[in-house]
mmCIF file of C-alpha atoms and ligand atoms in Angstrom:
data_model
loop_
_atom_site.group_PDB
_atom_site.id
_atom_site.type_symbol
_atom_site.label_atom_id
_atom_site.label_comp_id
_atom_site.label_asym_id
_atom_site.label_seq_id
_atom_site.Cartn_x
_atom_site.Cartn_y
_atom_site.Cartn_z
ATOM 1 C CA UNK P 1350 92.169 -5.181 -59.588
ATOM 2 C CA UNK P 1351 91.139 -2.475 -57.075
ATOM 3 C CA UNK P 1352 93.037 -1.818 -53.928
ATOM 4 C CA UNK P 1353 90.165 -3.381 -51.778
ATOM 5 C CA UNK P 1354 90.380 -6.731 -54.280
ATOM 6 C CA UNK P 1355 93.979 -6.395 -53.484
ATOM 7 C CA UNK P 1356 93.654 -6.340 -49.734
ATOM 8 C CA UNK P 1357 91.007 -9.168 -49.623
ATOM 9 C CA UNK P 1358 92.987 -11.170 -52.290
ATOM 10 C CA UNK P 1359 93.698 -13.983 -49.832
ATOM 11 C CA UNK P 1360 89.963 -14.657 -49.210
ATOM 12 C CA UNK P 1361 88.693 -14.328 -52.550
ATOM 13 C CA UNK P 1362 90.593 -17.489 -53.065
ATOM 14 C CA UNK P 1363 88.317 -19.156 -50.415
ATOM 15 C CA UNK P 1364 85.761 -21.419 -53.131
ATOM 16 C CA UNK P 1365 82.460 -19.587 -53.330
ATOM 17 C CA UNK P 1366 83.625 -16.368 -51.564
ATOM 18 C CA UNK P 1367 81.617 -13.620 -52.993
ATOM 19 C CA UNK P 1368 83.540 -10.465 -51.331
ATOM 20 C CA UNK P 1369 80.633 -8.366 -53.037
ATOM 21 C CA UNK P 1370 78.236 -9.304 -50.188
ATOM 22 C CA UNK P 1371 80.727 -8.888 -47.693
ATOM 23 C CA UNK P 1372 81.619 -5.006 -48.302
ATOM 24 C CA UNK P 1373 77.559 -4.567 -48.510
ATOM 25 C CA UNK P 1374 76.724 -5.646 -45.450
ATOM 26 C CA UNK P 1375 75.780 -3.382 -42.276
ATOM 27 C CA UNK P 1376 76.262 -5.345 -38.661
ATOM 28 C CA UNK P 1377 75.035 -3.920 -35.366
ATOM 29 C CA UNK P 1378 77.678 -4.754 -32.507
ATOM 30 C CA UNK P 1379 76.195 -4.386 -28.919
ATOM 31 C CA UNK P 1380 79.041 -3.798 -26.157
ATOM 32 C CA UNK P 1381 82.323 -2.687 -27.103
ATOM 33 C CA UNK P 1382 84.368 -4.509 -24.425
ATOM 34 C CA UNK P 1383 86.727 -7.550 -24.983
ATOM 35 C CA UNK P 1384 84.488 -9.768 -27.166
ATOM 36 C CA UNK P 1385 83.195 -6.324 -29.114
ATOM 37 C CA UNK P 1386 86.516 -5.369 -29.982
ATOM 38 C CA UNK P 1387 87.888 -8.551 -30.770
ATOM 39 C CA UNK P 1388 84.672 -9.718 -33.165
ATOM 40 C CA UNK P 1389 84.485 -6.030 -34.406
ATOM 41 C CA UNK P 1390 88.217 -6.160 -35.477
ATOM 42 C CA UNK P 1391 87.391 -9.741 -37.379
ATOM 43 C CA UNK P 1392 84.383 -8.206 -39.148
ATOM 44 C CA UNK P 1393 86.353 -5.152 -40.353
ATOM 45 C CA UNK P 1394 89.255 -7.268 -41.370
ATOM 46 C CA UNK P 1395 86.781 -8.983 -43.760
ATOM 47 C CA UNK P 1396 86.174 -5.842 -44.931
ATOM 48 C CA UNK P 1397 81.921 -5.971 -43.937
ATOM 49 C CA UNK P 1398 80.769 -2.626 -45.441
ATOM 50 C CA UNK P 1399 79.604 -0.805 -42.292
ATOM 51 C CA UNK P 1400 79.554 -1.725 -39.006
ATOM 52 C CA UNK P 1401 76.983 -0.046 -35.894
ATOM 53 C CA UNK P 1402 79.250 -0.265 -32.686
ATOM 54 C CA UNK P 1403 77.169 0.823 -29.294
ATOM 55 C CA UNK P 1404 78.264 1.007 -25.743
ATOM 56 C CA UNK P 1405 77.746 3.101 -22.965
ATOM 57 C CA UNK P 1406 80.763 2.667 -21.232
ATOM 58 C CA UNK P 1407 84.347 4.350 -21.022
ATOM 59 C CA UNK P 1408 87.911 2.788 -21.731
ATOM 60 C CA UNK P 1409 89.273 1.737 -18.008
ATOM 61 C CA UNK P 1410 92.945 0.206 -17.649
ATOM 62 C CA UNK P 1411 91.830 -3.014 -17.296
ATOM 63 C CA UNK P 1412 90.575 -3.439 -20.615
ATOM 64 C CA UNK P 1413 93.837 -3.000 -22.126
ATOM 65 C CA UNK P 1414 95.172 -6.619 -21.894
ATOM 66 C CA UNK P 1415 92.207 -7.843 -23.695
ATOM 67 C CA UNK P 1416 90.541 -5.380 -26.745
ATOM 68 C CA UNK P 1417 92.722 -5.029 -29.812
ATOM 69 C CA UNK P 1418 91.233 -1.599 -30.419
ATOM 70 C CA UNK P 1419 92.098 0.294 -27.263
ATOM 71 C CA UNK P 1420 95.759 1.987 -26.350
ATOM 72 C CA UNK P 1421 96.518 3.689 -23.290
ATOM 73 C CA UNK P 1422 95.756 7.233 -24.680
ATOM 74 C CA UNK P 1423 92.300 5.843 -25.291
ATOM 75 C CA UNK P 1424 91.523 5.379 -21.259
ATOM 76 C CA UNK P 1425 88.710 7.485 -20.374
ATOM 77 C CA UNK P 1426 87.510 7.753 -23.978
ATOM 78 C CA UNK P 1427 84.124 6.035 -24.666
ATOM 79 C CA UNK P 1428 84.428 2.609 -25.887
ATOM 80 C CA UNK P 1429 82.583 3.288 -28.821
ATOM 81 C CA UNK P 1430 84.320 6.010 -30.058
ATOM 82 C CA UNK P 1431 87.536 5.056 -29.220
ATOM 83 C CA UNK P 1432 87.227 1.612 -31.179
ATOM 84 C CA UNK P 1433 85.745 3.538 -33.970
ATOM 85 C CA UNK P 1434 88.918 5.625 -33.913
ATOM 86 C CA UNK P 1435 90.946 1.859 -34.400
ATOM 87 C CA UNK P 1436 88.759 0.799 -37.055
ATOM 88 C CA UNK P 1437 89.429 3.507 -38.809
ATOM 89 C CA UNK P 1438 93.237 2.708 -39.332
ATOM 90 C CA UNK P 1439 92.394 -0.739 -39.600
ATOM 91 C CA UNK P 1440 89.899 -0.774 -42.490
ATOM 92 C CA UNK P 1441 89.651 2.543 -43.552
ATOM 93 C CA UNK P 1442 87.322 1.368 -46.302
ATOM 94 C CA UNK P 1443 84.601 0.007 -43.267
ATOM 95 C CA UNK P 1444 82.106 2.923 -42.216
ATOM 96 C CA UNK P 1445 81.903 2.777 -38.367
ATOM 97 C CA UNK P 1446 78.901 4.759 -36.828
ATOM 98 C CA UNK P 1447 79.640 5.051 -33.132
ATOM 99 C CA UNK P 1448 76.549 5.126 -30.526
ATOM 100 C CA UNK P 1449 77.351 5.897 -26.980
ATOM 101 C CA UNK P 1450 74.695 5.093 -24.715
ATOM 102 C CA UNK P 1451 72.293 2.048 -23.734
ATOM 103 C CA UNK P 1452 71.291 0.097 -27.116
ATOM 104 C CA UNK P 1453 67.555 0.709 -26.327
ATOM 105 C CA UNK P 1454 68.625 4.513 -26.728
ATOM 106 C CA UNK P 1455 71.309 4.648 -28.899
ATOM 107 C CA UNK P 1456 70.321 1.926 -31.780
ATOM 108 C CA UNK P 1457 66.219 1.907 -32.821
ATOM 109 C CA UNK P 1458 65.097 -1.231 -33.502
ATOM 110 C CA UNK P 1459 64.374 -0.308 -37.237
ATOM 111 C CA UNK P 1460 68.110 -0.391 -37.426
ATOM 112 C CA UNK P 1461 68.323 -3.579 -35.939
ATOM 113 C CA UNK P 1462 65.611 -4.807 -38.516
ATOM 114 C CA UNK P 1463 68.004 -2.959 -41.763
ATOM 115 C CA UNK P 1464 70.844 -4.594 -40.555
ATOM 116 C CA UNK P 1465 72.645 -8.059 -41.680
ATOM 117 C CA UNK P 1466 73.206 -9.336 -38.870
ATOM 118 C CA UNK P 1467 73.538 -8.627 -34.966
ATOM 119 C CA UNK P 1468 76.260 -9.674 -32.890
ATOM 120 C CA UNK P 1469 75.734 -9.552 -29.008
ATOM 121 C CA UNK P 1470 78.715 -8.849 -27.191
ATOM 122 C CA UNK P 1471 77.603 -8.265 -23.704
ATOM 123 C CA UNK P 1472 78.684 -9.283 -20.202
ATOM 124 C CA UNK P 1473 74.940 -9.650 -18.368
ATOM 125 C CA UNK P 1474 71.796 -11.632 -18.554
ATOM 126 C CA UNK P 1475 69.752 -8.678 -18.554
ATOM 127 C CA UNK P 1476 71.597 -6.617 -21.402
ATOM 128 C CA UNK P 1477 71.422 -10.157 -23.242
ATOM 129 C CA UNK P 1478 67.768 -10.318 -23.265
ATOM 130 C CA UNK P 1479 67.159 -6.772 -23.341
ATOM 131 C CA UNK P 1480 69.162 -7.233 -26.603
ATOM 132 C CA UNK P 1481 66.946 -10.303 -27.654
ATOM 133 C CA UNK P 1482 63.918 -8.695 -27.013
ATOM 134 C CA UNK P 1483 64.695 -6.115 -29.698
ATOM 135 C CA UNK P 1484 65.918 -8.121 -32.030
ATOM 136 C CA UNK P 1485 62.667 -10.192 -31.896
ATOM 137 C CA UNK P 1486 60.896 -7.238 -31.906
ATOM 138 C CA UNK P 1487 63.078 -6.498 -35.168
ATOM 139 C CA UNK P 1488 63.072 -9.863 -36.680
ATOM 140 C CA UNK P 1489 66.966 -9.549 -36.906
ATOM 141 C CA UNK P 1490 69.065 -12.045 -37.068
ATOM 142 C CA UNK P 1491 71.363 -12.010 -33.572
ATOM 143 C CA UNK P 1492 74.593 -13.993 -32.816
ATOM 144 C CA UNK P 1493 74.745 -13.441 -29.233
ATOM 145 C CA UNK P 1494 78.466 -14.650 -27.679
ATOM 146 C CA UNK P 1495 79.718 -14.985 -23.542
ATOM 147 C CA UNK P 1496 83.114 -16.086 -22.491
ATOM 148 C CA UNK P 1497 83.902 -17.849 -18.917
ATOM 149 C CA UNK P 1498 87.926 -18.584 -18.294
ATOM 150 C CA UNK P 1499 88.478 -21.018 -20.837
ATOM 151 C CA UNK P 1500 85.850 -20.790 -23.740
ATOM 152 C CA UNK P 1501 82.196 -19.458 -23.808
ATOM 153 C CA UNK P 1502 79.085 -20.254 -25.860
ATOM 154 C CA UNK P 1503 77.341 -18.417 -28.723
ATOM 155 C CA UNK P 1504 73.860 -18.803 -29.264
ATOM 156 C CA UNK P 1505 72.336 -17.974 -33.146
ATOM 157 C CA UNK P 1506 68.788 -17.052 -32.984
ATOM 158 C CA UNK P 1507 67.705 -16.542 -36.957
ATOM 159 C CA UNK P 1508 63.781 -17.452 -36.400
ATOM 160 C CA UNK P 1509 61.092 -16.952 -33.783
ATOM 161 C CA UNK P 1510 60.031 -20.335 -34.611
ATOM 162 C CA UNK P 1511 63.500 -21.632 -33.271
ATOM 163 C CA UNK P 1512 64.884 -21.889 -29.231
ATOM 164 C CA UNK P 1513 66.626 -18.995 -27.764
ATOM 165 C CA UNK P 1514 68.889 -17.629 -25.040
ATOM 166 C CA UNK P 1515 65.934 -17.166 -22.993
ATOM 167 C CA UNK P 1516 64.404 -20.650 -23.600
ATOM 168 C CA UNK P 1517 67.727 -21.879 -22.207
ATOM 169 C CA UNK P 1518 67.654 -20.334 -18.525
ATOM 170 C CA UNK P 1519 65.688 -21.706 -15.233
ATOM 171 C CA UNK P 1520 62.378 -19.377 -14.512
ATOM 172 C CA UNK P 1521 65.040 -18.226 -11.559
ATOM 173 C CA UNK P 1522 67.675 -17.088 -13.876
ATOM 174 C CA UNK P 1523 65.156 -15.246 -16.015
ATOM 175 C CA UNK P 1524 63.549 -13.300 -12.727
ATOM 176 C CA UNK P 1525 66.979 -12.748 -11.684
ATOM 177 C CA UNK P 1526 67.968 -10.703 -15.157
ATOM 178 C CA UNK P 1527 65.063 -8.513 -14.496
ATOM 179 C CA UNK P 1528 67.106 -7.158 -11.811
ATOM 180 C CA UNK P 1529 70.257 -4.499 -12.932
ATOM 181 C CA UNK P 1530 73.104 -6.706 -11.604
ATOM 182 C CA UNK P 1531 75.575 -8.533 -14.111
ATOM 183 C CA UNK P 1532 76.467 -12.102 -14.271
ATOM 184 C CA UNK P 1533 78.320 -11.308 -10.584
ATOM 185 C CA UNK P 1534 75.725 -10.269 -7.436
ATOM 186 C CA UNK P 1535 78.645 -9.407 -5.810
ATOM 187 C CA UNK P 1536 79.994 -6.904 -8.742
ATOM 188 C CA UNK P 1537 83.670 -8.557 -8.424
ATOM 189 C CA UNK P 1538 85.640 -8.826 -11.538
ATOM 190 C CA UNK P 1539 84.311 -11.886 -13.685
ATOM 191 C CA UNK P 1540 88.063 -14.137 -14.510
ATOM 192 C CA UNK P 1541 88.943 -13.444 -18.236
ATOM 193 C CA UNK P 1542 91.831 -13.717 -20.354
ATOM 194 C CA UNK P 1543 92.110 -12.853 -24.198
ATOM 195 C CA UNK P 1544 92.220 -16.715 -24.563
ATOM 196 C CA UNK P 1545 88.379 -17.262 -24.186
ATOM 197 C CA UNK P 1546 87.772 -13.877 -26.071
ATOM 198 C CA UNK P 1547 89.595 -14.734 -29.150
ATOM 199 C CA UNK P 1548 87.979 -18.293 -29.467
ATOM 200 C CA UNK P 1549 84.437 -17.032 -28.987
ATOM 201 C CA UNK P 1550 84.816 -13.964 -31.570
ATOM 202 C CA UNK P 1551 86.405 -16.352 -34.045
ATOM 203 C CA UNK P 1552 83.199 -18.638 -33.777
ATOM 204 C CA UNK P 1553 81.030 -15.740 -33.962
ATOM 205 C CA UNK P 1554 82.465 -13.954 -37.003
ATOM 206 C CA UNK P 1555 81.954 -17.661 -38.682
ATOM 207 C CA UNK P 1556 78.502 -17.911 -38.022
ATOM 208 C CA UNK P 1557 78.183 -13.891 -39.140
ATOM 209 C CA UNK P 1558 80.265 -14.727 -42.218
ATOM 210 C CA UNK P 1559 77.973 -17.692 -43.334
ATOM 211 C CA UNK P 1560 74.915 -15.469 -43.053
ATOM 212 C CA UNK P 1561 76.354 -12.351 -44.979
ATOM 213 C CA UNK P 1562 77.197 -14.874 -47.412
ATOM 214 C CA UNK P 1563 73.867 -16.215 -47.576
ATOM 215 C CA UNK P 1564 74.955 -19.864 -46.341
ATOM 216 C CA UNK P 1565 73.290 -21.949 -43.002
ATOM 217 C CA UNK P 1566 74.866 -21.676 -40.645
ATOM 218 C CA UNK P 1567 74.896 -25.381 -39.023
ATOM 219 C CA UNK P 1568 74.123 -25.014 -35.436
ATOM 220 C CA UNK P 1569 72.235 -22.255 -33.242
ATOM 221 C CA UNK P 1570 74.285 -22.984 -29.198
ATOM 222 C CA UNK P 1571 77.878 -23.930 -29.724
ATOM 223 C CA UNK P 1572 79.629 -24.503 -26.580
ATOM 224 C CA UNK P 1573 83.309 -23.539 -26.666
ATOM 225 C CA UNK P 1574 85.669 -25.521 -24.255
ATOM 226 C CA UNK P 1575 89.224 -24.870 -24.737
ATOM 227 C CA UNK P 1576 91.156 -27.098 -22.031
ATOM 228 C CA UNK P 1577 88.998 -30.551 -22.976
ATOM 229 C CA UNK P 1578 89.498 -29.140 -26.843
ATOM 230 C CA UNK P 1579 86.026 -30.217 -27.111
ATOM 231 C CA UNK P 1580 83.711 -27.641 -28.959
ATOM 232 C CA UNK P 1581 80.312 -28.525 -30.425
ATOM 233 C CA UNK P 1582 77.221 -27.671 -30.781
ATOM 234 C CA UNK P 1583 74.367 -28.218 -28.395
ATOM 235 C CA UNK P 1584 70.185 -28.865 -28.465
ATOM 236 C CA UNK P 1585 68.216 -26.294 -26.499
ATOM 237 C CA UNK P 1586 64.612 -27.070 -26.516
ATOM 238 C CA UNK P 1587 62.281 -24.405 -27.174
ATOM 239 C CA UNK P 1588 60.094 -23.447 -24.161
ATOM 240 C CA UNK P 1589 56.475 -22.724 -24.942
ATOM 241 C CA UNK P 1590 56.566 -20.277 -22.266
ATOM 242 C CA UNK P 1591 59.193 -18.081 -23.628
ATOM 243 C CA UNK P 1592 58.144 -14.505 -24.910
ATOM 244 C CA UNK P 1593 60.335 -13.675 -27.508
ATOM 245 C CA UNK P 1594 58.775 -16.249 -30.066
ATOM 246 C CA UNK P 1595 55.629 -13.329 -31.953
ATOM 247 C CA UNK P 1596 56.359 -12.442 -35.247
ATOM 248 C CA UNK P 1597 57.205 -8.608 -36.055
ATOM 249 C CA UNK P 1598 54.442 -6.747 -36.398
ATOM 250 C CA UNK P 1599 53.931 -4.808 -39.705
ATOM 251 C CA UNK P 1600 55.211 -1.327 -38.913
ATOM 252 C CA UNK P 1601 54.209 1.885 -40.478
ATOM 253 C CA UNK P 1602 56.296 4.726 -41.475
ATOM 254 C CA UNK P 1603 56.465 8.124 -40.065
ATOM 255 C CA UNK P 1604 58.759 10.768 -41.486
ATOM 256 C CA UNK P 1605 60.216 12.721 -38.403
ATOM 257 C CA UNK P 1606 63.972 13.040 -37.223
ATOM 258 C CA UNK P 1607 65.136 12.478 -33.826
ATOM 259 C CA UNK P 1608 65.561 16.417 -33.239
ATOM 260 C CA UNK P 1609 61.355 16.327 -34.047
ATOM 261 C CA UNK P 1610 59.883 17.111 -30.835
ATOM 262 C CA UNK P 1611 57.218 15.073 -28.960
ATOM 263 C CA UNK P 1612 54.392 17.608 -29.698
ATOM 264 C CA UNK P 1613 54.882 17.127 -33.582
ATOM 265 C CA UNK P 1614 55.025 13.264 -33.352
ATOM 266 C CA UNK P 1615 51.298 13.252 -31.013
ATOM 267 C CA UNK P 1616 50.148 16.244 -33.846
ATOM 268 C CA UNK P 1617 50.618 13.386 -36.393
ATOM 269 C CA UNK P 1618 48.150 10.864 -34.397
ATOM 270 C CA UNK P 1619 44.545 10.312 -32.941
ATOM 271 C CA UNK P 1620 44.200 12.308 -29.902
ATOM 272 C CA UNK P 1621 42.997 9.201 -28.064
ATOM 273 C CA UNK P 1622 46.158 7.150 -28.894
ATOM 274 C CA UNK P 1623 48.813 6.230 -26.426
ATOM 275 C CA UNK P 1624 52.069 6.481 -27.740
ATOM 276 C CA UNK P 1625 55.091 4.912 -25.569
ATOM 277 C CA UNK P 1626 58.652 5.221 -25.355
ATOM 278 C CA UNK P 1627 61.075 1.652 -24.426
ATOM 279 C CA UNK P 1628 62.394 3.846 -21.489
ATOM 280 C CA UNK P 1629 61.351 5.153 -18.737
ATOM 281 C CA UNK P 1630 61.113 8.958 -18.337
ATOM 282 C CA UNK P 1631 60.701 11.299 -14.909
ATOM 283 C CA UNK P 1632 57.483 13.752 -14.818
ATOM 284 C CA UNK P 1633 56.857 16.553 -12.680
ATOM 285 C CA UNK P 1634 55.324 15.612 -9.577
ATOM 286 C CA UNK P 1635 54.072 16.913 -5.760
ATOM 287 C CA UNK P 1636 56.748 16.944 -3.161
ATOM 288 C CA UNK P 1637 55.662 14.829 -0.224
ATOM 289 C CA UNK P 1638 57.865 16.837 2.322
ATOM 290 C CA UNK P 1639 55.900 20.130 1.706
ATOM 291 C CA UNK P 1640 53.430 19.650 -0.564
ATOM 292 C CA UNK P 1641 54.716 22.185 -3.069
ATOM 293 C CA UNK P 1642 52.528 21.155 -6.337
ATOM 294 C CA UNK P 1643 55.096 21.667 -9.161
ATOM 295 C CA UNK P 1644 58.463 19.561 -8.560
ATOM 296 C CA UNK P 1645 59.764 19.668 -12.131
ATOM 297 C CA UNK P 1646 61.530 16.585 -13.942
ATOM 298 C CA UNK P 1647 64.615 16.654 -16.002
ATOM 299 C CA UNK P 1648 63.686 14.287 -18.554
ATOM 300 C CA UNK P 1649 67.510 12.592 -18.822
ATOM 301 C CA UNK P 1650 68.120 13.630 -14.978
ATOM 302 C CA UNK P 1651 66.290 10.546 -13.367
ATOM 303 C CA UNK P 1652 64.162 10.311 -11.377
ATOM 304 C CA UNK P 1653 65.661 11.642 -7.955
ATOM 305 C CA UNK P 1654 65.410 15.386 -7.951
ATOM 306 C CA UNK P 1655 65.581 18.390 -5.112
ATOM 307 C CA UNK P 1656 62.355 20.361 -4.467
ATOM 308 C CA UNK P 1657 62.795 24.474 -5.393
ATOM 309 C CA UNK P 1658 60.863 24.844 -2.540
ATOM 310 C CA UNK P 1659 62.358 22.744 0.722
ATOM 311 C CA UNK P 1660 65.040 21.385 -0.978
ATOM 312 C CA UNK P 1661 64.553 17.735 -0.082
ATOM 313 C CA UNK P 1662 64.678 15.069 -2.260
ATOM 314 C CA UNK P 1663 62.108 13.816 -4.209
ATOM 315 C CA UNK P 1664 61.269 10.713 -6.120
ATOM 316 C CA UNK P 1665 59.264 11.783 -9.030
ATOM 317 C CA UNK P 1666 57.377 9.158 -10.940
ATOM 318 C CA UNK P 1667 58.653 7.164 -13.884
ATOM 319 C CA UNK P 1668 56.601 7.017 -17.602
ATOM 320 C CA UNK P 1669 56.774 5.243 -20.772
ATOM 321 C CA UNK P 1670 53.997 7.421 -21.760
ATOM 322 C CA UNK P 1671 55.144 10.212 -24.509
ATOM 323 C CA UNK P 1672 51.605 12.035 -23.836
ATOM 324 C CA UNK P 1673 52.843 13.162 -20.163
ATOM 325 C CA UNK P 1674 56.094 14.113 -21.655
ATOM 326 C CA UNK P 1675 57.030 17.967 -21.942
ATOM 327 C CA UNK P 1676 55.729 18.877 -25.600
ATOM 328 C CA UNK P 1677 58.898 21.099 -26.239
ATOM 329 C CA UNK P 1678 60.763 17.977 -25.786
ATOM 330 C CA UNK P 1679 63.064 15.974 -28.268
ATOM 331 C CA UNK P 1680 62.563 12.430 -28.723
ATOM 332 C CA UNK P 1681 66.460 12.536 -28.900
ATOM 333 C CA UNK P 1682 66.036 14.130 -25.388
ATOM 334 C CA UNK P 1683 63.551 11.625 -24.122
ATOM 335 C CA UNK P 1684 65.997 8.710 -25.241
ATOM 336 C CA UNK P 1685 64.425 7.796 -28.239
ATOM 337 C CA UNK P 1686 66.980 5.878 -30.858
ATOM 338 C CA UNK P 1687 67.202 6.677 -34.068
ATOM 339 C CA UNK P 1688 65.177 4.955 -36.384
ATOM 340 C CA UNK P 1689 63.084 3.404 -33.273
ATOM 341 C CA UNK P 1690 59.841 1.730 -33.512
ATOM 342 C CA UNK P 1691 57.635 2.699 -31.310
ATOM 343 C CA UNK P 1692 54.322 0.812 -30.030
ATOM 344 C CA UNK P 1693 50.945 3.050 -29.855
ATOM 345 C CA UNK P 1694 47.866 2.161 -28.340
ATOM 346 C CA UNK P 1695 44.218 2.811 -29.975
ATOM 347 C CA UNK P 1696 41.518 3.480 -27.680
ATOM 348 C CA UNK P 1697 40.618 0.066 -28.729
ATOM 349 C CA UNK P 1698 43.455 -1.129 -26.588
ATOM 350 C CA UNK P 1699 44.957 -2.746 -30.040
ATOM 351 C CA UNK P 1700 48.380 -1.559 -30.907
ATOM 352 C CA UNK P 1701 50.353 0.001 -34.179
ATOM 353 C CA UNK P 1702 53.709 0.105 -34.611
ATOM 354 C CA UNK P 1703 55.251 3.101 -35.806
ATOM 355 C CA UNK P 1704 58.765 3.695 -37.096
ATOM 356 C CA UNK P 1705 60.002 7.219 -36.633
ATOM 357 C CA UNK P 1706 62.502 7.473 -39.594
ATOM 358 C CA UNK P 1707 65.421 10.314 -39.504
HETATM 359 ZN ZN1 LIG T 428 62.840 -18.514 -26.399
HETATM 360 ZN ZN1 LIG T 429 59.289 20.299 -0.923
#
């Protein structure tokens, strides 16, 4: 017996456990905060072969009381990397790739596509269906989890031909996630306790488990409520209206790294192709105070910048379009994820999909 068949002896007990599947699997965790550390401690405990953690955030004090991974030496850290750290000790024989950064820039949705399963462990509507939207895009399988005070819901989306997160909300609450605010307009702390977090992961890594073991899982929205002791699953119709329902495209394969820069990526393509980017980038722009003709952009600055020339500030215009880009330019620099599929446009106005592979 090897040492990992001696840690997992336990479970390989459990009738039609197949541990093999387990330590082979990669999972993509999005948000590192209460519910990521808690599910992301679960999955490593399983011993799931590698695990993508991604958040943009840094260890504050008040995370402490709830995420397994995090100590006080850790505050200040980024999430990511400090839970990485955890893992490590934990289940040394996990690989943990640690992404700091928005998922749109950190993870590519080719990665999303590779892996097993992804488990959405965010606090806001919008990073929920920003996440959704990718995984769509991906065709990935996403277990998407939210706590209130005493329980939460998790939501498994495995098909487009089944409802989703978005199919659940109002038209209101879907216009409202297009704007950056979290699940709080008033940005006060959201009540939580460990309680809730625990409970929620728990269901979560079930629902993971079942797919990495190649089992249904039996129910897409479970609602979790711990005081009534009442947890089951619920029916969400699906709305016709919804957008995240199209198949993934078929995507074609382009050999460049993320340190390629944007002129070889456009040197590989039809000149009258549009290739776009998921975010948005500044470009270089007129000042409007003085009319000096050259304000330059700092592609990761934003898009607020001070003139050279009067020294006011000036709002520079945002792009998704690589083609107005600077051509000495990284797509690491521009934001692009590794392994990211991109979308280009033919002069036909029809679009490819192209994955830029490291
Ligand atoms: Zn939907
Ligand atoms: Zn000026």
């Amino acid at each position: 017996m090897s040492s990992g068949e001696g840690r997992h002896a336990r479970q390989l007990l459990i009738p039609d456990w197949d541990q093999s599947r387990i330590s082979a699997a990669t999972i993509v965790l999005a948000g590192m905060g209460a519910l990521g550390n808690e599910v992301a401690k679960n999955l490593a405990l399983l011993g799931v072969g590698r695990l993508v953690v991604c958040d943009r955030d840094t260890v504050a004090t008040s995370n402490l009381s709830r995420s397994v991974l995090f100590a006080p030496d850790d505050v200040g850290a980024p999430k990511a990397v400090a839970a990485a750290r955890a893992l490590g000790r934990l289940a040394p024989s996990t690989a943990v790739s640690a992404r700091v950064g928005e998922l749109s820039n950190a993870v590519g949705v080719g990665e999303l596509a590779d892996a097993d399963a992804v488990l959405g462990c965010l606090d806001s509507r919008h990073a929920r269906l920003s996440l959704l939207g990718r995984c769509a895009r991906a065709g990935a399988p996403l277990i998407d989890g939210g706590t209130h005070p005493w329980g939460g819901e998790v939501r498994v989306r495995l098909s487009p031909d089944e409802a989703c997160y978005c199919c659940s909300l109002t038209p209101g609450q879907r216009a409202e996630a297009d704007a950056p605010l979290s699940c709080d307009p008033a940005g006060a702390p959201q009540p939580a306790s460990i309680i809730s977090t625990a409970l929620v992961a728990g269901w979560m890594t079930t629902a993971a488990t079942q797919l990495l073991l190649g089992r249904p899982v039996g129910w897409r929205f479970l609602q979790i409520e711990a005081l009534s002791g009442r947890t089951a699953p619920i029916t969400v119709r699906r709305d016709d209206g919804c957008r995240f329902h199209q198949r993934p495209d078929s995507v074609d394969q382009l050999e460049l790294g993320g340190s390629a820069t944007v002129r070889e990526l456009l040197d590989t393509l039809p000149e009258d192709s549009e290739p776009l980017v998921w975010t948005m980038f500044p470009v270089p722009g007129i000042c409007y105070h003085c009319g000096h003709e050259s304000v330059p952009a700092n592609i990761r600055g934003g898009s607020l910048v001070s003139c050279p020339n009067c020294r006011e500030i000036v709002h520079l215009d945002l792009t998704q379009r690589l083609r107005e880009a600077p051509p000495d330019a990284t797509l690491s620099e521009l934001g692009v994820a590794p392994e990211e599929i991109i979308p280009v446009r033919s002069s036909s106005g029809g679009y490819r999909w192209l994955r830029i592979a490291a």
